[in-house]
Amino acid sequence: MIENINGLILGIVPFGDIVFNFTEFSFIGFIIAIIFTVIAYLTKPEKQLEAQKFRVEDKLEIVTLKELKIRRMMAIFCGLATAGAMVTYDLFDYALFLTLVGIANIGIISAVKKEHVLNAGYQYGLIAMISTLPLFGSAGLILAKTGTLSIFELSKTSISLLFEKIIFASGMAGETGVAPFYAAKAEMFRAPGSPYILMIHLSSLLLIVRTVEILLTI
């Protein structure tokens, strides 16, 4: 089943209970995440002109070095967590990577010092914290029901996990899937330092595809 969905297995790297598996599918996602992480490291925020209300002149928005370091660090952190999520084959570790990506996304959004952006970051943070319950709760239910969290072993079991899969998918959606909606709500594409916001969309896209692959596998 794993080979049918993921393609050929290229290599397995075990670290005790943590197992990283490189297949054709996971390796491509891993490389994409790493490439965009390098791009985020090398990219500098653009200087933007904003029209002023009741004024003729425009205002030049410049991101300070301190703000740049924070946004770039969170973007790199998001990319590395996404890369790890693409190759892990332990369900609990995958949930941890999802949580790390959610924390990084909150950091990227809240790094912009504008009231409407901070409000969107706060709202997304509430959703992300609430979503940890169904995310880790479903992993606990799967462990109690099957005795394992290894995706390799779960792919071999014949036990029905439909309810647990639904809960896990809802937790993933709240943790990382809704992040682009809050970024768009805050109009962060027009905020200073907007290039780093692309990591939110990339991580959400890759993790949604990865979650679908895991749920089909187990």
Coordinates of N, CA and C in Angstrom, one line a residue, residues 3 27 30 37 61 77 98 116 121 123 135 153 158 183 186 196 204 206:
E3 N 4.0 1.5 -1.0 CA 4.7 1.7 -2.3 C 3.7 2.2 -3.4
F27 N 10.5 12.3 -0.7 CA 11.8 12.9 -1.1 C 11.6 14.2 -1.9
F30 N 10.3 16.8 0.5 CA 11.5 17.2 1.4 C 12.4 18.2 0.6
T37 N 13.2 26.9 1.9 CA 13.9 27.4 3.1 C 15.1 28.2 2.8
E61 N 8.0 52.1 3.6 CA 8.0 51.2 4.7 C 9.3 50.4 4.6
F77 N 12.5 28.2 10.3 CA 12.0 27.2 11.2 C 10.8 26.5 10.7
L98 N 3.6 19.1 12.8 CA 2.5 20.0 12.5 C 2.4 21.1 13.5
H116 N -4.0 45.2 12.7 CA -4.8 44.2 12.0 C -4.1 42.9 11.8
G121 N -3.1 37.2 13.7 CA -2.2 36.3 14.4 C -2.7 35.7 15.7
Q123 N -5.9 35.5 16.5 CA -7.1 34.6 16.2 C -6.6 33.2 15.7
L135 N -5.8 16.8 17.4 CA -4.6 16.3 16.7 C -3.9 15.2 17.5
E153 N 3.5 0.0 10.4 CA 2.6 -1.0 11.0 C 1.1 -0.7 10.8
S158 N -5.9 -4.2 9.8 CA -7.2 -4.2 9.2 C -8.2 -3.5 10.1
A183 N -3.6 34.7 6.9 CA -2.6 35.5 6.3 C -3.3 36.4 5.2
A186 N -5.3 39.2 6.9 CA -4.5 40.3 7.4 C -3.9 41.1 6.3
Y196 N 8.2 36.5 3.1 CA 8.3 35.4 4.1 C 6.9 34.7 4.3
S204 N 1.5 24.8 4.3 CA 0.1 24.3 4.3 C -0.2 23.4 3.2
L206 N 2.0 21.5 1.3 CA 2.7 20.2 1.4 C 2.1 19.4 2.6

